[in-house]
């Protein structure tokens, strides 16, 4: 692989991480906060609602007490990325936040997943799936520590991040990810 292609891949992976990090940094206060409270476990799926993201053919279910928001980035009507957020708590310091990002503008490869591992704590990296799509998951440590799962969906990168990365929040994200259904 030539150096130009390697540089393009590196820049693409960095953009994935930057998109997620920008939102999280903007939504968090700069001062240190107490450990956020834990979201109670949801035991009844009746308390969940369904959301469809038509732009990428994705349906998901989530607890009704989470606020859903989606963001579309496009160039003259051509979709580049589709992002969605599920949050609970104050916007400046949420108790729970899940951020999904689908990058429709470029092809993703196994090499992109390998490059993403460099940003993760090596002891946390493991194989992961979302539906029938495979990839990796791990913990990104830094100014905004978060748990992230990245998969290749039809040759495109799709990631889901969770912050704060408590065990309870990770478990809730896993329950929500189990409901993800791509058409």
mmCIF file of C-alpha atoms in Angstrom:
data_model
loop_
_atom_site.group_PDB
_atom_site.id
_atom_site.type_symbol
_atom_site.label_atom_id
_atom_site.label_comp_id
_atom_site.label_asym_id
_atom_site.label_seq_id
_atom_site.Cartn_x
_atom_site.Cartn_y
_atom_site.Cartn_z
ATOM 1 C CA UNK A 1 0.000 0.000 0.000
ATOM 2 C CA UNK A 2 1.453 3.349 -0.916
ATOM 3 C CA UNK A 3 2.115 6.104 1.577
ATOM 4 C CA UNK A 4 -0.683 8.290 0.202
ATOM 5 C CA UNK A 5 -3.284 5.556 0.863
ATOM 6 C CA UNK A 6 -1.871 4.939 4.359
ATOM 7 C CA UNK A 7 -2.115 8.650 5.106
ATOM 8 C CA UNK A 8 -5.720 8.711 3.839
ATOM 9 C CA UNK A 9 -6.606 5.782 6.103
ATOM 10 C CA UNK A 10 -4.929 7.370 9.102
ATOM 11 C CA UNK A 11 -6.749 10.642 8.504
ATOM 12 C CA UNK A 12 -10.070 8.789 8.175
ATOM 13 C CA UNK A 13 -9.645 6.943 11.467
ATOM 14 C CA UNK A 14 -8.607 10.135 13.191
ATOM 15 C CA UNK A 15 -11.748 11.836 11.821
ATOM 16 C CA UNK A 16 -13.902 9.066 13.313
ATOM 17 C CA UNK A 17 -12.369 9.604 16.683
ATOM 18 C CA UNK A 18 -12.458 13.401 16.371
ATOM 19 C CA UNK A 19 -16.189 13.478 15.515
ATOM 20 C CA UNK A 20 -17.029 11.528 18.639
ATOM 21 C CA UNK A 21 -14.583 13.435 20.800
ATOM 22 C CA UNK A 22 -15.759 16.882 19.643
ATOM 23 C CA UNK A 23 -19.306 16.235 20.729
ATOM 24 C CA UNK A 24 -18.297 14.733 24.038
ATOM 25 C CA UNK A 25 -15.879 17.579 24.812
ATOM 26 C CA UNK A 26 -18.480 20.201 23.933
ATOM 27 C CA UNK A 27 -21.110 18.561 26.092
ATOM 28 C CA UNK A 28 -18.929 18.140 29.168
ATOM 29 C CA UNK A 29 -17.898 20.898 31.546
ATOM 30 C CA UNK A 30 -14.182 21.566 31.676
ATOM 31 C CA UNK A 31 -13.932 21.177 35.448
ATOM 32 C CA UNK A 32 -13.701 17.792 37.139
ATOM 33 C CA UNK A 33 -17.076 16.420 38.157
ATOM 34 C CA UNK A 34 -18.110 13.815 40.678
ATOM 35 C CA UNK A 35 -18.638 10.309 39.312
ATOM 36 C CA UNK A 36 -21.982 10.510 37.478
ATOM 37 C CA UNK A 37 -24.919 8.673 38.896
ATOM 38 C CA UNK A 38 -25.805 5.296 37.476
ATOM 39 C CA UNK A 39 -28.831 4.797 35.278
ATOM 40 C CA UNK A 40 -31.186 2.279 36.807
ATOM 41 C CA UNK A 41 -31.442 -0.947 34.862
ATOM 42 C CA UNK A 42 -34.424 -1.180 32.549
ATOM 43 C CA UNK A 43 -36.247 -4.441 33.091
ATOM 44 C CA UNK A 44 -39.327 -4.017 30.948
ATOM 45 C CA UNK A 45 -39.027 -3.556 27.219
ATOM 46 C CA UNK A 46 -42.470 -1.932 27.365
ATOM 47 C CA UNK A 47 -40.657 1.126 28.690
ATOM 48 C CA UNK A 48 -38.670 1.343 25.454
ATOM 49 C CA UNK A 49 -39.534 3.178 22.258
ATOM 50 C CA UNK A 50 -38.546 2.551 18.664
ATOM 51 C CA UNK A 51 -36.714 5.033 16.453
ATOM 52 C CA UNK A 52 -36.019 4.699 12.729
ATOM 53 C CA UNK A 53 -33.122 6.477 11.051
ATOM 54 C CA UNK A 54 -34.242 6.340 7.429
ATOM 55 C CA UNK A 55 -31.025 7.801 6.007
ATOM 56 C CA UNK A 56 -29.114 4.627 6.857
ATOM 57 C CA UNK A 57 -31.989 2.144 7.163
ATOM 58 C CA UNK A 58 -31.468 1.663 10.916
ATOM 59 C CA UNK A 59 -34.117 0.915 13.515
ATOM 60 C CA UNK A 60 -33.323 0.833 17.221
ATOM 61 C CA UNK A 61 -35.124 0.670 20.541
ATOM 62 C CA UNK A 62 -34.207 2.621 23.666
ATOM 63 C CA UNK A 63 -35.601 3.405 27.120
ATOM 64 C CA UNK A 64 -38.192 6.184 26.988
ATOM 65 C CA UNK A 65 -36.295 8.261 29.541
ATOM 66 C CA UNK A 66 -33.395 8.771 27.102
ATOM 67 C CA UNK A 67 -33.487 11.762 24.761
ATOM 68 C CA UNK A 68 -32.868 10.900 21.084
ATOM 69 C CA UNK A 69 -31.289 13.293 18.576
ATOM 70 C CA UNK A 70 -29.836 12.748 15.110
ATOM 71 C CA UNK A 71 -27.449 14.833 13.033
ATOM 72 C CA UNK A 72 -26.855 14.608 9.297
ATOM 73 C CA UNK A 73 -23.720 16.007 7.653
ATOM 74 C CA UNK A 74 -24.023 16.398 3.905
ATOM 75 C CA UNK A 75 -22.460 18.028 0.872
ATOM 76 C CA UNK A 76 -25.157 19.538 -1.332
ATOM 77 C CA UNK A 77 -27.647 16.838 -0.365
ATOM 78 C CA UNK A 78 -25.153 13.953 -0.503
ATOM 79 C CA UNK A 79 -24.973 12.419 2.978
ATOM 80 C CA UNK A 80 -21.451 12.122 4.402
ATOM 81 C CA UNK A 81 -22.222 11.056 7.960
ATOM 82 C CA UNK A 82 -25.249 10.213 10.058
ATOM 83 C CA UNK A 83 -24.868 10.609 13.791
ATOM 84 C CA UNK A 84 -27.338 9.935 16.571
ATOM 85 C CA UNK A 85 -27.292 10.530 20.300
ATOM 86 C CA UNK A 86 -29.144 9.034 23.237
ATOM 87 C CA UNK A 87 -28.679 11.004 26.451
ATOM 88 C CA UNK A 88 -29.890 11.181 30.023
ATOM 89 C CA UNK A 89 -29.147 13.933 32.497
ATOM 90 C CA UNK A 90 -27.895 17.468 32.091
ATOM 91 C CA UNK A 91 -26.596 18.244 28.619
ATOM 92 C CA UNK A 92 -23.427 19.742 30.088
ATOM 93 C CA UNK A 93 -22.729 16.626 32.185
ATOM 94 C CA UNK A 94 -24.941 13.691 31.169
ATOM 95 C CA UNK A 95 -25.293 10.612 33.332
ATOM 96 C CA UNK A 96 -25.441 8.542 30.144
ATOM 97 C CA UNK A 97 -24.623 9.244 26.533
ATOM 98 C CA UNK A 98 -24.514 6.936 23.547
ATOM 99 C CA UNK A 99 -23.290 8.298 20.223
ATOM 100 C CA UNK A 100 -23.618 6.421 16.951
ATOM 101 C CA UNK A 101 -21.800 7.473 13.788
ATOM 102 C CA UNK A 102 -22.198 6.009 10.300
ATOM 103 C CA UNK A 103 -19.649 7.233 7.752
ATOM 104 C CA UNK A 104 -21.281 6.920 4.384
ATOM 105 C CA UNK A 105 -18.757 9.131 2.562
ATOM 106 C CA UNK A 106 -15.859 6.684 2.428
ATOM 107 C CA UNK A 107 -15.061 3.013 2.375
ATOM 108 C CA UNK A 108 -13.901 1.353 5.579
ATOM 109 C CA UNK A 109 -11.448 -1.530 5.736
ATOM 110 C CA UNK A 110 -9.984 -4.005 8.174
ATOM 111 C CA UNK A 111 -6.936 -1.721 8.248
ATOM 112 C CA UNK A 112 -9.144 1.090 9.609
ATOM 113 C CA UNK A 113 -10.117 -1.185 12.490
ATOM 114 C CA UNK A 114 -6.463 -2.004 13.140
ATOM 115 C CA UNK A 115 -5.593 1.693 13.164
ATOM 116 C CA UNK A 116 -8.467 2.423 15.579
ATOM 117 C CA UNK A 117 -6.938 -0.049 18.031
ATOM 118 C CA UNK A 118 -3.992 2.330 18.450
ATOM 119 C CA UNK A 119 -6.312 4.810 20.192
ATOM 120 C CA UNK A 120 -7.641 2.151 22.597
ATOM 121 C CA UNK A 121 -6.341 0.791 25.874
ATOM 122 C CA UNK A 122 -4.805 -2.478 24.644
ATOM 123 C CA UNK A 123 -6.129 -4.597 27.536
ATOM 124 C CA UNK A 124 -9.724 -3.622 26.694
ATOM 125 C CA UNK A 125 -9.668 -4.462 22.975
ATOM 126 C CA UNK A 126 -11.781 -7.392 21.847
ATOM 127 C CA UNK A 127 -13.793 -8.524 18.863
ATOM 128 C CA UNK A 128 -17.350 -7.227 18.711
ATOM 129 C CA UNK A 129 -20.464 -7.440 16.581
ATOM 130 C CA UNK A 130 -23.454 -5.256 15.932
ATOM 131 C CA UNK A 131 -26.096 -7.423 14.361
ATOM 132 C CA UNK A 132 -24.299 -9.455 11.719
ATOM 133 C CA UNK A 133 -21.476 -6.925 11.307
ATOM 134 C CA UNK A 134 -18.124 -7.566 12.949
ATOM 135 C CA UNK A 135 -15.434 -5.278 14.279
ATOM 136 C CA UNK A 136 -13.758 -4.317 17.552
ATOM 137 C CA UNK A 137 -14.498 -2.650 20.841
ATOM 138 C CA UNK A 138 -12.382 -1.076 23.522
ATOM 139 C CA UNK A 139 -11.825 1.844 25.849
ATOM 140 C CA UNK A 140 -10.425 5.122 24.551
ATOM 141 C CA UNK A 141 -8.671 6.930 27.378
ATOM 142 C CA UNK A 142 -8.010 10.645 27.288
ATOM 143 C CA UNK A 143 -9.718 13.978 27.884
ATOM 144 C CA UNK A 144 -13.028 12.255 27.227
ATOM 145 C CA UNK A 145 -12.703 8.603 28.115
ATOM 146 C CA UNK A 146 -15.337 6.443 26.450
ATOM 147 C CA UNK A 147 -16.129 2.904 25.435
ATOM 148 C CA UNK A 148 -16.379 2.443 21.656
ATOM 149 C CA UNK A 149 -17.489 -0.290 19.289
ATOM 150 C CA UNK A 150 -16.548 0.016 15.606
ATOM 151 C CA UNK A 151 -17.784 -2.350 12.911
ATOM 152 C CA UNK A 152 -17.670 -2.571 9.138
ATOM 153 C CA UNK A 153 -21.193 -2.391 7.721
ATOM 154 C CA UNK A 154 -21.236 -3.082 4.002
ATOM 155 C CA UNK A 155 -17.752 -1.614 3.644
ATOM 156 C CA UNK A 156 -18.531 1.520 5.698
ATOM 157 C CA UNK A 157 -17.499 2.356 9.264
ATOM 158 C CA UNK A 158 -20.208 2.404 11.939
ATOM 159 C CA UNK A 159 -19.305 3.198 15.542
ATOM 160 C CA UNK A 160 -21.127 3.437 18.858
ATOM 161 C CA UNK A 161 -19.537 5.254 21.811
ATOM 162 C CA UNK A 162 -20.639 5.345 25.453
ATOM 163 C CA UNK A 163 -19.770 7.892 28.110
ATOM 164 C CA UNK A 164 -19.176 7.921 30.942
ATOM 165 C CA UNK A 165 -17.776 4.416 30.463
ATOM 166 C CA UNK A 166 -19.174 2.871 33.636
ATOM 167 C CA UNK A 167 -20.104 -0.808 33.672
ATOM 168 C CA UNK A 168 -23.808 0.062 34.033
ATOM 169 C CA UNK A 169 -23.697 2.438 31.065
ATOM 170 C CA UNK A 170 -21.825 -0.142 28.981
ATOM 171 C CA UNK A 171 -24.493 -2.737 29.818
ATOM 172 C CA UNK A 172 -27.290 -0.344 28.804
ATOM 173 C CA UNK A 173 -25.512 0.397 25.522
ATOM 174 C CA UNK A 174 -25.149 -3.341 24.870
ATOM 175 C CA UNK A 175 -28.907 -3.777 25.419
ATOM 176 C CA UNK A 176 -29.643 -0.937 22.990
ATOM 177 C CA UNK A 177 -27.110 -2.267 20.454
ATOM 178 C CA UNK A 178 -28.879 -5.630 20.593
ATOM 179 C CA UNK A 179 -31.963 -3.872 19.169
ATOM 180 C CA UNK A 180 -30.108 -2.274 16.226
ATOM 181 C CA UNK A 181 -31.569 -3.542 12.976
ATOM 182 C CA UNK A 182 -30.246 -2.456 9.599
ATOM 183 C CA UNK A 183 -32.630 -3.008 6.687
#
